[in-house]
PDB file of C-alpha atoms and ligand atoms in Angstrom:
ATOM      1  CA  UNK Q   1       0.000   0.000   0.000  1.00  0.00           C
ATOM      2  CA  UNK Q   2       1.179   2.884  -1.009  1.00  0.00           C
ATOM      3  CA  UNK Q   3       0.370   6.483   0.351  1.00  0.00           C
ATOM      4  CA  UNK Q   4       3.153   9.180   0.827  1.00  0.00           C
ATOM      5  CA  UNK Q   5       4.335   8.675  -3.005  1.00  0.00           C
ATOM      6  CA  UNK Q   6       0.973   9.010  -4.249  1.00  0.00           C
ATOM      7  CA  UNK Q   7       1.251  13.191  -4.569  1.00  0.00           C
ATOM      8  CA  UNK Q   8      -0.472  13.175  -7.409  1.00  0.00           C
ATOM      9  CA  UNK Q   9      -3.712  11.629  -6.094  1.00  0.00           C
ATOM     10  CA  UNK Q  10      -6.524  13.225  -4.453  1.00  0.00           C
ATOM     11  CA  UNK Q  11      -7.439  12.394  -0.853  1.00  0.00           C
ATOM     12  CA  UNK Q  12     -11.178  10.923  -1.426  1.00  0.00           C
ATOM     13  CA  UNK Q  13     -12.099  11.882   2.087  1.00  0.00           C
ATOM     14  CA  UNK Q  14      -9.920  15.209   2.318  1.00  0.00           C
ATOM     15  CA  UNK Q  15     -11.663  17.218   5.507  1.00  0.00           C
ATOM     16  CA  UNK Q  16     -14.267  14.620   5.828  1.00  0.00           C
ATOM     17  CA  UNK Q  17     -15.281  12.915   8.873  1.00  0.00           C
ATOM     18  CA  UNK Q  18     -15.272   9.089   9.452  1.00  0.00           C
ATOM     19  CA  UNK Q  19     -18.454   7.651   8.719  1.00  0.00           C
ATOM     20  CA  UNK Q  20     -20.364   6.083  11.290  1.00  0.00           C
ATOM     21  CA  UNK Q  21     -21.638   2.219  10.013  1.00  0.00           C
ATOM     22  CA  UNK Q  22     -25.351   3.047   8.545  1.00  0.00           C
ATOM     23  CA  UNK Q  23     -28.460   1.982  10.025  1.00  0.00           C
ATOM     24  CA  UNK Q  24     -29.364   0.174   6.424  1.00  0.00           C
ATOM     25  CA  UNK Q  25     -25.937  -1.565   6.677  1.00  0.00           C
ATOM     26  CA  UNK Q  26     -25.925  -2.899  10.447  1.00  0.00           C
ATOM     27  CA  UNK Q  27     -29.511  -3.760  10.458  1.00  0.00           C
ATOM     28  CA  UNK Q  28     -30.281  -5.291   6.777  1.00  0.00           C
ATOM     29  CA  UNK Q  29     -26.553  -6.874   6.033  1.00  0.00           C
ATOM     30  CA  UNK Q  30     -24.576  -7.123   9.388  1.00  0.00           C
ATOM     31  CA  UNK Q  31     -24.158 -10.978   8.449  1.00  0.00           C
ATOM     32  CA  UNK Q  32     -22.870 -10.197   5.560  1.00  0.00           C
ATOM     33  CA  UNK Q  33     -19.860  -7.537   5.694  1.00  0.00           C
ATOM     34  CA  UNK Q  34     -19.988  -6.619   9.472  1.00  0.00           C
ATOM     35  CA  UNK Q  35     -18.379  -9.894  11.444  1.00  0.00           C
ATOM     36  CA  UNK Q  36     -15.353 -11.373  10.926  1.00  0.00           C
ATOM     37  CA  UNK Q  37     -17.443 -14.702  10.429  1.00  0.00           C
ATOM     38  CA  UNK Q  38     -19.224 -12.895   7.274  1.00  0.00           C
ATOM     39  CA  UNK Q  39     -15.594 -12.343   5.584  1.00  0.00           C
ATOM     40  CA  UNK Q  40     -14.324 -15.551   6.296  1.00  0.00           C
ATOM     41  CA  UNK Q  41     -17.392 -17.298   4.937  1.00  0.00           C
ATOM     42  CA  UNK Q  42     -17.830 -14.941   2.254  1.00  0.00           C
ATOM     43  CA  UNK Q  43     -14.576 -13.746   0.972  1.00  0.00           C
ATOM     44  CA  UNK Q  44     -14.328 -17.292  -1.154  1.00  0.00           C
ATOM     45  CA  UNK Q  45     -14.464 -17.721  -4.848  1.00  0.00           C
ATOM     46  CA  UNK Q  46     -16.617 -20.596  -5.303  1.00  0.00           C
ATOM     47  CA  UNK Q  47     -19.170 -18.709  -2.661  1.00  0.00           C
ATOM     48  CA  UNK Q  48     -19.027 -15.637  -5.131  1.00  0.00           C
ATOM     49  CA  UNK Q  49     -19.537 -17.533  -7.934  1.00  0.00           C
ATOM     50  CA  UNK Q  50     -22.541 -19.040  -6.387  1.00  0.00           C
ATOM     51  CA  UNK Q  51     -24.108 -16.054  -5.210  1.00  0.00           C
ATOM     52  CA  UNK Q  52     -23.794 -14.696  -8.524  1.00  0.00           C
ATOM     53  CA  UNK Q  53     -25.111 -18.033 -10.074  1.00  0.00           C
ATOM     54  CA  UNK Q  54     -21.779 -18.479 -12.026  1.00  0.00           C
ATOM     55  CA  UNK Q  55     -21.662 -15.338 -13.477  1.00  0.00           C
ATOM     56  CA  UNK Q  56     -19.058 -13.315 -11.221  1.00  0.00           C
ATOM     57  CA  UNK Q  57     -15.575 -14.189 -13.911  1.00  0.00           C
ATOM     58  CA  UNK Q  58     -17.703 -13.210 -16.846  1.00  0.00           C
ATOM     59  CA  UNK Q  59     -19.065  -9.579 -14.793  1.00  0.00           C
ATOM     60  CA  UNK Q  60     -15.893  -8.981 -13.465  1.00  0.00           C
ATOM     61  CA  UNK Q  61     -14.408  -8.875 -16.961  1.00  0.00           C
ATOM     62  CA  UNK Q  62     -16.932  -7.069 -18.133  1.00  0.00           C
ATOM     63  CA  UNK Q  63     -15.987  -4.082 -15.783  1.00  0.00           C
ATOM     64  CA  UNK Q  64     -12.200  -4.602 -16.120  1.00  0.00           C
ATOM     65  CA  UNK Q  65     -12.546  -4.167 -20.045  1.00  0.00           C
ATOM     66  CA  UNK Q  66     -13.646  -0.607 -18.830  1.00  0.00           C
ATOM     67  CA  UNK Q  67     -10.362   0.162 -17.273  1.00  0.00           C
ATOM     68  CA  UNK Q  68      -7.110   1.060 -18.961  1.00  0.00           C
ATOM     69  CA  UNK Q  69      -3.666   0.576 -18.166  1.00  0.00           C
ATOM     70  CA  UNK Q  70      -2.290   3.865 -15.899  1.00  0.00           C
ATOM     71  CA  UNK Q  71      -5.488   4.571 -15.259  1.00  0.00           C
ATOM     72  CA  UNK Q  72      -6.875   6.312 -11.806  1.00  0.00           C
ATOM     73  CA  UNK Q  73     -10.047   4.274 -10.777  1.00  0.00           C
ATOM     74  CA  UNK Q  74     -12.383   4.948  -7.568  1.00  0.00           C
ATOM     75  CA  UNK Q  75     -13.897   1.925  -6.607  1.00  0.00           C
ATOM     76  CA  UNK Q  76     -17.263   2.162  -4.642  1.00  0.00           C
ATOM     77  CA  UNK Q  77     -17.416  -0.325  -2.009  1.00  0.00           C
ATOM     78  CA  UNK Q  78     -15.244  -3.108  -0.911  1.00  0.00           C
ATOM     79  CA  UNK Q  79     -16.348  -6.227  -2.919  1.00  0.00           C
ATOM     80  CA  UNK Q  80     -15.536  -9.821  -2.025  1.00  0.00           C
ATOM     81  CA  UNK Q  81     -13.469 -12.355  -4.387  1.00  0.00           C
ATOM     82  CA  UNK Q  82     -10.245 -10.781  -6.852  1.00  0.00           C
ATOM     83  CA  UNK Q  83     -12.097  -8.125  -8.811  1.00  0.00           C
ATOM     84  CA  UNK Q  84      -9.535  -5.017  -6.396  1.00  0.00           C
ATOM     85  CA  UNK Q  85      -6.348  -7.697  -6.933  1.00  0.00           C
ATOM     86  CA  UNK Q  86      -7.341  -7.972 -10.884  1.00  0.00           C
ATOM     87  CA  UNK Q  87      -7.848  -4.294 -10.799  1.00  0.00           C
ATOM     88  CA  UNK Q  88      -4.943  -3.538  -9.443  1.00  0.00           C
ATOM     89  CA  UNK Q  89      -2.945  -5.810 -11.811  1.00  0.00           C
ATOM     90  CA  UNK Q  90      -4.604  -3.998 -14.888  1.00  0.00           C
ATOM     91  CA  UNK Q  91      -3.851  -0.627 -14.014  1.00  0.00           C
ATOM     92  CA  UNK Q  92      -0.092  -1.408 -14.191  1.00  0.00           C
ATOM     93  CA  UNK Q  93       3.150   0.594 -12.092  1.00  0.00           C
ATOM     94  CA  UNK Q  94       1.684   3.853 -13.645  1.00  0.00           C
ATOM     95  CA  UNK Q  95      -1.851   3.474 -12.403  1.00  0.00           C
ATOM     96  CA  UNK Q  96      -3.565   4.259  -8.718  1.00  0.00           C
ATOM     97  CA  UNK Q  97      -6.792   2.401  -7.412  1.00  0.00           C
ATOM     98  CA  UNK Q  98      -8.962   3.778  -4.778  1.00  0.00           C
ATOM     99  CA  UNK Q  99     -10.998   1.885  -3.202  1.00  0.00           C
ATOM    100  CA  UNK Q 100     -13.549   3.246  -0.169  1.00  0.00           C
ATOM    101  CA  UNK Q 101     -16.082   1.195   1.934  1.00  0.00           C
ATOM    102  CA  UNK Q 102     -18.238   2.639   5.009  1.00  0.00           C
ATOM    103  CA  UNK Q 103     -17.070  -0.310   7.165  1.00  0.00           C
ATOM    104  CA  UNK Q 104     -13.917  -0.146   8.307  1.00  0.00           C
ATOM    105  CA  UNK Q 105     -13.733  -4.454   8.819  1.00  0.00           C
ATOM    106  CA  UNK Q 106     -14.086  -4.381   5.360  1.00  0.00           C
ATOM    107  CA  UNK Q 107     -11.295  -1.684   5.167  1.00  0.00           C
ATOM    108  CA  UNK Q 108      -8.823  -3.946   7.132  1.00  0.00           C
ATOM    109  CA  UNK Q 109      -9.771  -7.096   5.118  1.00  0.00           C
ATOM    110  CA  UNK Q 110      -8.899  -5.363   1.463  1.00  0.00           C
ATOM    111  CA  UNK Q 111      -5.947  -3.375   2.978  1.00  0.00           C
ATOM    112  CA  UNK Q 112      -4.937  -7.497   3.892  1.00  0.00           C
ATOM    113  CA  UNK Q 113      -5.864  -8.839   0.551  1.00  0.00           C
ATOM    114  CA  UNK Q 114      -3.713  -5.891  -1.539  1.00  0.00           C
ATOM    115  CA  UNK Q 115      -0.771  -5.790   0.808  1.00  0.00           C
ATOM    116  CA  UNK Q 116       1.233  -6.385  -2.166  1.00  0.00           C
ATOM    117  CA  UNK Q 117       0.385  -3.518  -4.273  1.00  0.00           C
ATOM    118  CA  UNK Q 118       2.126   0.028  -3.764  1.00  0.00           C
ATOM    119  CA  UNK Q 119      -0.607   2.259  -5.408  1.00  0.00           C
ATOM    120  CA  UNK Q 120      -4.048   0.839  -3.502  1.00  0.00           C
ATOM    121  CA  UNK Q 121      -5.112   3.052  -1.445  1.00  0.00           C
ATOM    122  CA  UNK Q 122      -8.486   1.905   0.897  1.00  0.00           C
ATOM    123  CA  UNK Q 123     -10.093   4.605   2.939  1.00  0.00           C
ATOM    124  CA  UNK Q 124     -12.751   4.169   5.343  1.00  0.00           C
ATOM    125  CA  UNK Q 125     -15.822   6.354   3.563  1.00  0.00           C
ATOM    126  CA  UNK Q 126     -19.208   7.268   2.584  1.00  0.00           C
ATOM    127  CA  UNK Q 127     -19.806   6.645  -1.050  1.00  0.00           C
ATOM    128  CA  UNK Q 128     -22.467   8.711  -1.076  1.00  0.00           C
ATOM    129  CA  UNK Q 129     -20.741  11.618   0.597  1.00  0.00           C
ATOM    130  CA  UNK Q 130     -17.684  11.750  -1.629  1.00  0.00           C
ATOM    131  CA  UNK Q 131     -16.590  14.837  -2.825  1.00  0.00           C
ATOM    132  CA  UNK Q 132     -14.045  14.207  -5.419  1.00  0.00           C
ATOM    133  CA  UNK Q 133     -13.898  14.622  -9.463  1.00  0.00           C
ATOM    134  CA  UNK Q 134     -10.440  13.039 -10.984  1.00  0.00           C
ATOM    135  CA  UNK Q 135     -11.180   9.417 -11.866  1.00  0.00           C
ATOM    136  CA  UNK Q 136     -10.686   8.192 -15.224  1.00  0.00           C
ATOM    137  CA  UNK Q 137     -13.178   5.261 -14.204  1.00  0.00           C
ATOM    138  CA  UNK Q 138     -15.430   5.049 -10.971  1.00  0.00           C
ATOM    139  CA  UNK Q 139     -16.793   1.578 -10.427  1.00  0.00           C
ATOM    140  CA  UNK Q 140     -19.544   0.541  -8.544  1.00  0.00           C
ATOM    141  CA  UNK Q 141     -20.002  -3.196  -8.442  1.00  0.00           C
ATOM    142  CA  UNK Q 142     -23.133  -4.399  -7.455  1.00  0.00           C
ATOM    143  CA  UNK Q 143     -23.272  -1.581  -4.460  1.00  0.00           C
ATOM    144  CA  UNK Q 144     -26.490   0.455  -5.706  1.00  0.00           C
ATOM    145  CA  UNK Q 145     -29.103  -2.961  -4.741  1.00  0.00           C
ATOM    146  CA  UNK Q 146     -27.904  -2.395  -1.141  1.00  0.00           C
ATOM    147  CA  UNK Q 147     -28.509   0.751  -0.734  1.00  0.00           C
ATOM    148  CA  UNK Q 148     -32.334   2.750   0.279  1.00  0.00           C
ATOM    149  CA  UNK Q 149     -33.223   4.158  -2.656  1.00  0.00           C
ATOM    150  CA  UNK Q 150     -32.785   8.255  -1.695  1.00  0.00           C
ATOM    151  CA  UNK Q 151     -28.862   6.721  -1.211  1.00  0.00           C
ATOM    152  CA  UNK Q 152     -28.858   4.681  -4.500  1.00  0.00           C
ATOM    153  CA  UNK Q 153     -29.720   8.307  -5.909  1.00  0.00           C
ATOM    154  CA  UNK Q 154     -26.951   9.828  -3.805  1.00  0.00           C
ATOM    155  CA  UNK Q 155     -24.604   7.249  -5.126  1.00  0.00           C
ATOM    156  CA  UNK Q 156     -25.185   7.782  -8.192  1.00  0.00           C
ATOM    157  CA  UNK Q 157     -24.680  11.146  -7.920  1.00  0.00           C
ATOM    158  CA  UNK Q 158     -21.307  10.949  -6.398  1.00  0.00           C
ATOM    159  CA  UNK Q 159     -19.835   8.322  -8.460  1.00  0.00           C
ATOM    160  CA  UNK Q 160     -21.045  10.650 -12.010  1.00  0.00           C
ATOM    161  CA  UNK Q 161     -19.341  13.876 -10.058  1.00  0.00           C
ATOM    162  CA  UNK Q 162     -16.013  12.171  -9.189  1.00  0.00           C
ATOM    163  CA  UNK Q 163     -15.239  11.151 -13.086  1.00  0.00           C
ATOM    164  CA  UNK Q 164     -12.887  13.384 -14.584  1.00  0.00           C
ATOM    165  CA  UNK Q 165     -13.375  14.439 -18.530  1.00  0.00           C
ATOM    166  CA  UNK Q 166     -13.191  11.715 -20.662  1.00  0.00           C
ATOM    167  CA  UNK Q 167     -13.979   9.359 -17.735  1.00  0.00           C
ATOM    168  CA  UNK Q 168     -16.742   7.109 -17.025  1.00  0.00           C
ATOM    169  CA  UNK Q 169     -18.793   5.525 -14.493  1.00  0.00           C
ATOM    170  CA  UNK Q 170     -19.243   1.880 -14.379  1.00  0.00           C
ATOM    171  CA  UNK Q 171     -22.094   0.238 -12.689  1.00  0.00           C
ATOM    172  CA  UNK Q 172     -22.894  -3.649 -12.353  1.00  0.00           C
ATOM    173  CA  UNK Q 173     -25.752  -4.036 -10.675  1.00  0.00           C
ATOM    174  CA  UNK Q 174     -29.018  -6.170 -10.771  1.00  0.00           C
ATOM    175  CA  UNK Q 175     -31.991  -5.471 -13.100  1.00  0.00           C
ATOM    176  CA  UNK Q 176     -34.805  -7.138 -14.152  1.00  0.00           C
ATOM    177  CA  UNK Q 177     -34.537 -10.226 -15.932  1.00  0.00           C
ATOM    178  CA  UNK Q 178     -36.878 -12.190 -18.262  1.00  0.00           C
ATOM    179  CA  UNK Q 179     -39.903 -13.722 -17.619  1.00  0.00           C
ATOM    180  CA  UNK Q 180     -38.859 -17.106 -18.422  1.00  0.00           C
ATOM    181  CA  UNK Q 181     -35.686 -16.878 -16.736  1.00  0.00           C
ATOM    182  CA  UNK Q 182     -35.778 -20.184 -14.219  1.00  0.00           C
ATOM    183  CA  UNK Q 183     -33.688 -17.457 -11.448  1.00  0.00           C
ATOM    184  CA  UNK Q 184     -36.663 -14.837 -11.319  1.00  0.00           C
ATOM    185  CA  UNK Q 185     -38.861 -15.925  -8.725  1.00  0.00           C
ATOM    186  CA  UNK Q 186     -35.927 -17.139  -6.722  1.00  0.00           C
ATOM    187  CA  UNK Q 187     -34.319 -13.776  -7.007  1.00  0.00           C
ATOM    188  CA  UNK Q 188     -37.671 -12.100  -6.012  1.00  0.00           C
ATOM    189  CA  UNK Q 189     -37.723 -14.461  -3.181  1.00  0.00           C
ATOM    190  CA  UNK Q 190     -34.100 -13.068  -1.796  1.00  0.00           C
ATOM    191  CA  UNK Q 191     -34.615  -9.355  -2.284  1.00  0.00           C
ATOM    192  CA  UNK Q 192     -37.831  -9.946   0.004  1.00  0.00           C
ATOM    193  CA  UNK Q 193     -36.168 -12.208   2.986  1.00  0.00           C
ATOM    194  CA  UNK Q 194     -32.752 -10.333   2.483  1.00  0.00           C
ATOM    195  CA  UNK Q 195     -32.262  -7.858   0.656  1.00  0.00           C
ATOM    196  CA  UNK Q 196     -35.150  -5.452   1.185  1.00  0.00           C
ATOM    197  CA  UNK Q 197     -33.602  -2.280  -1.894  1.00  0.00           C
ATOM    198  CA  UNK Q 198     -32.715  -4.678  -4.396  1.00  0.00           C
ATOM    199  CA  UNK Q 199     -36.258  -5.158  -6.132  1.00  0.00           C
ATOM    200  CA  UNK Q 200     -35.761  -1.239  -6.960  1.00  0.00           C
ATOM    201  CA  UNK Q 201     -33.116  -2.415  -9.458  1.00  0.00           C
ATOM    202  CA  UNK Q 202     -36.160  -4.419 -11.136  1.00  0.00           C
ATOM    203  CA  UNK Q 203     -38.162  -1.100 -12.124  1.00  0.00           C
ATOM    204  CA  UNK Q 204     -35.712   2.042 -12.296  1.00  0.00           C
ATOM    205  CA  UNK Q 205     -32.947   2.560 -14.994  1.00  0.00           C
ATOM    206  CA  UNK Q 206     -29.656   3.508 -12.949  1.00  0.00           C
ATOM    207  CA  UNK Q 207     -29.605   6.560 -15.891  1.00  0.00           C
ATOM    208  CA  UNK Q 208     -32.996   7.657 -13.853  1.00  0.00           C
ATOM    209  CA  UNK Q 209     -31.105   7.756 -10.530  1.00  0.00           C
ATOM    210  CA  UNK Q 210     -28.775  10.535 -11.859  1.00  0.00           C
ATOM    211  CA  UNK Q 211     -29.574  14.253 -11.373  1.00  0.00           C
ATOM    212  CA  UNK Q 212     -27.819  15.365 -14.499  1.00  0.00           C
ATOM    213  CA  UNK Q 213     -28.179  12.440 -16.746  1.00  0.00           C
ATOM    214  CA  UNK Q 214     -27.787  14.798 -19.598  1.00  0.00           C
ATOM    215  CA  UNK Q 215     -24.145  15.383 -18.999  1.00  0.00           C
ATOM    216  CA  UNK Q 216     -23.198  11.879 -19.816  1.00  0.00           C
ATOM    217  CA  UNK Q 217     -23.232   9.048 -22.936  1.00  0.00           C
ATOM    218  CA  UNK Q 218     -25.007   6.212 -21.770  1.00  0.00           C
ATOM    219  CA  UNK Q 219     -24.657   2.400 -22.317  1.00  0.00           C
ATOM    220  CA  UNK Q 220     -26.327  -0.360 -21.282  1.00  0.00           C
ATOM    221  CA  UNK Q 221     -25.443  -4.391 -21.380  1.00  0.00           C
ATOM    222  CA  UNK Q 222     -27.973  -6.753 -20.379  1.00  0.00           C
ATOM    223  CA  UNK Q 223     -26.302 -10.161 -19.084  1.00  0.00           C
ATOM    224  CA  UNK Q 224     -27.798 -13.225 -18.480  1.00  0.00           C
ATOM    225  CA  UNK Q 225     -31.293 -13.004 -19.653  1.00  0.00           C
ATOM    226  CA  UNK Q 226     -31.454  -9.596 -17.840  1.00  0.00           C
ATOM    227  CA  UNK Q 227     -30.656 -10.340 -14.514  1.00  0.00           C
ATOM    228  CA  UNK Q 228     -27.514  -8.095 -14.566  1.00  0.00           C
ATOM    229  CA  UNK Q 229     -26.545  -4.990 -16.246  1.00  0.00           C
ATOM    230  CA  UNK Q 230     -23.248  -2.954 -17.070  1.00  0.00           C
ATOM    231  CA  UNK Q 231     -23.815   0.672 -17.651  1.00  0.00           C
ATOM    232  CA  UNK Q 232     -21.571   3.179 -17.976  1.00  0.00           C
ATOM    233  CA  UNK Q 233     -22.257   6.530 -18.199  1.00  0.00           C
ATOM    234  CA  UNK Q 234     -19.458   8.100 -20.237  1.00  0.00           C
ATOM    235  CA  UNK Q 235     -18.307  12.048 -19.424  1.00  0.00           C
ATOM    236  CA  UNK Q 236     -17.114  13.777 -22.571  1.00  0.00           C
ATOM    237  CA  UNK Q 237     -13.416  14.876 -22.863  1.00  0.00           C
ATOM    238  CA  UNK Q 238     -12.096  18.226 -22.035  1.00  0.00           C
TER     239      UNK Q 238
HETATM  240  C1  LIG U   1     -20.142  -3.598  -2.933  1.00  0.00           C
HETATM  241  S1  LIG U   1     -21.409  -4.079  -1.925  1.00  0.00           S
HETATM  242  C2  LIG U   1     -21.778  -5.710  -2.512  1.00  0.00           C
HETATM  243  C3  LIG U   1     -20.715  -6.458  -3.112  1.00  0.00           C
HETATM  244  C4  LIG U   1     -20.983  -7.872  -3.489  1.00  0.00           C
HETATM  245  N1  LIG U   1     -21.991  -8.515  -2.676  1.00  0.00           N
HETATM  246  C5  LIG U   1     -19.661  -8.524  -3.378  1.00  0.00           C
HETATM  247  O1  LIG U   1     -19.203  -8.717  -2.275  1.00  0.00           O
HETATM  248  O2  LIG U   1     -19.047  -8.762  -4.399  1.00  0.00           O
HETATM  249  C6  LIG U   1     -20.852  -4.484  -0.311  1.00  0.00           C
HETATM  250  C7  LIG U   1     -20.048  -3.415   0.396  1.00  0.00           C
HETATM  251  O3  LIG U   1     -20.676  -2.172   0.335  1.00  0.00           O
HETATM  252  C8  LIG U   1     -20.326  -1.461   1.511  1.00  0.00           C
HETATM  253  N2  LIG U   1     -21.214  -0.301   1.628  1.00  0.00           N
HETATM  254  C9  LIG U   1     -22.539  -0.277   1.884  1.00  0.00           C
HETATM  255  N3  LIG U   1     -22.999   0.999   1.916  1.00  0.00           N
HETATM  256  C10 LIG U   1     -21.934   1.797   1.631  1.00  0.00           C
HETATM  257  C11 LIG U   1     -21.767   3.206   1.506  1.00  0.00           C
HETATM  258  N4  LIG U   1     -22.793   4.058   1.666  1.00  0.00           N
HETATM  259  N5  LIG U   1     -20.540   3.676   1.228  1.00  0.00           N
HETATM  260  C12 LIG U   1     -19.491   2.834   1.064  1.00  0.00           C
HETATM  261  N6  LIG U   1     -19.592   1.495   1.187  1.00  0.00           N
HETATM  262  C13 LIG U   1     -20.793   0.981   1.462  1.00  0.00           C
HETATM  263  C14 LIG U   1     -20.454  -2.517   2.594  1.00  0.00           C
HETATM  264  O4  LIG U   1     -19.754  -2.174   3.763  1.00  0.00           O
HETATM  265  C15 LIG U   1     -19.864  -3.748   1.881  1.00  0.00           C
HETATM  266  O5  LIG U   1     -18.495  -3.893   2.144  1.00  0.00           O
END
């Protein structure tokens, strides 16, 4: 981990105060990021894979074809499995990766998992608070379903206002899949045991959750009969 080299990078949390842990997060998801137990069970490939019914090599891909090589990329939210480690690979000596997560166990566990990488940098932080604007690529990998829907909007909001000109924002997310598609009631049946502001993914466009949608190219991938989506919301250059 690097820090004092990094001159050149902006502080994502420059004057800001330490989050406390949400409400949403402790009361809706506490078994899943909050205990040591929910990282050790969690933190595994094949239980990433699983969760994301096979589909987690072929998403993560699809978000790391979005980044280039000496590239500086904000990442919203620790995420379990190798998507920071394969990040950080692709960005190469030249690069820096950012990654911030309100929970600071989660903090400690990436800080662990990139110990070998000079120009990570993991900060304890609100996404939805951030106030920063020089990332060639913000990513935000399946982040917005877990979030109340005024934050998804927040989110959103922050992610579009910390890409720099000729940046983009890159969200993989849930959305709604296809009738037929032998996942869709099972899916429905999670979001309404577990995870209470996923179905939201189901019925709003992540373009809709932006204030300024206007000031950005939009694109949209549909993946696996609809169940998950890629969009990136492109910021012309300067
Ligand atoms: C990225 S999301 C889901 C990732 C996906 N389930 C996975 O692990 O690959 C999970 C992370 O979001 C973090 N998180 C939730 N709300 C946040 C917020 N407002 N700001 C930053 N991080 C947040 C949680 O602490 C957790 O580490």
């Amino acid at each position: 981990m690097f820090d004092a080299e990094r001159a050149a990078a902006p502080d994502v949390c420059a004057g800001a105060a330490v989050p406390e842990v949400p409400d949403y997060l402790e009361r809706v998801y506490w078994w899943a990021y909050l205990r040591p137990a929910s990282i050790r069970i969690f933190d595994r490939a094949p239980v990433v894979s699983a969760i994301l019914w096979g589909q987690y090599r072929r998403l993560s891909n699809m978000a790391l074809a979005r980044i280039a090589p000496g590239e500086r990329v904000l990442q919203l939210a620790c995420v379990y499995g190798d998507l920071s480690e394969r990040i950080a690979r692709q960005i190469g000596p030249s690069g820096t990766l950012d990654i911030v997560d309100v929970a600071p166990i989660q903090i400690t566990n990436v800080r662990a998992k990139l110990a070998g990488y000079d120009r990570v940098r993991a900060t304890v932080a609100d996404a939805a608070t951030l106030r920063v604007d020089q990332f060639d690529c913000v990513l935000s990998f399946f982040l917005l379903h877990e979030l109340p829907d005024p934050l998804k909007r927040q989110v959103v909001d922050a992610a579009l206002a910390a890409v720099a000109p000729g940046g983009r924002a890159v969200f993989v997310d849930y959305a709604r899949p296809a009738r037929w598609h032998p996942m869709r009631p099972v899916m429905a049946a999670v979001f309404t045991t577990l995870e209470p502001f996923a179905a939201a993914m189901w019925r709003t466009p992540i373009a809709a959750l932006a204030s300024r949608p206007q000031d950005f190219v939009w694109s949209r991938a549909s993946h696996f009969a609809g169940l998950y989506q890629v969009v990136v919301a492109g910021r012309s250059g300067a």
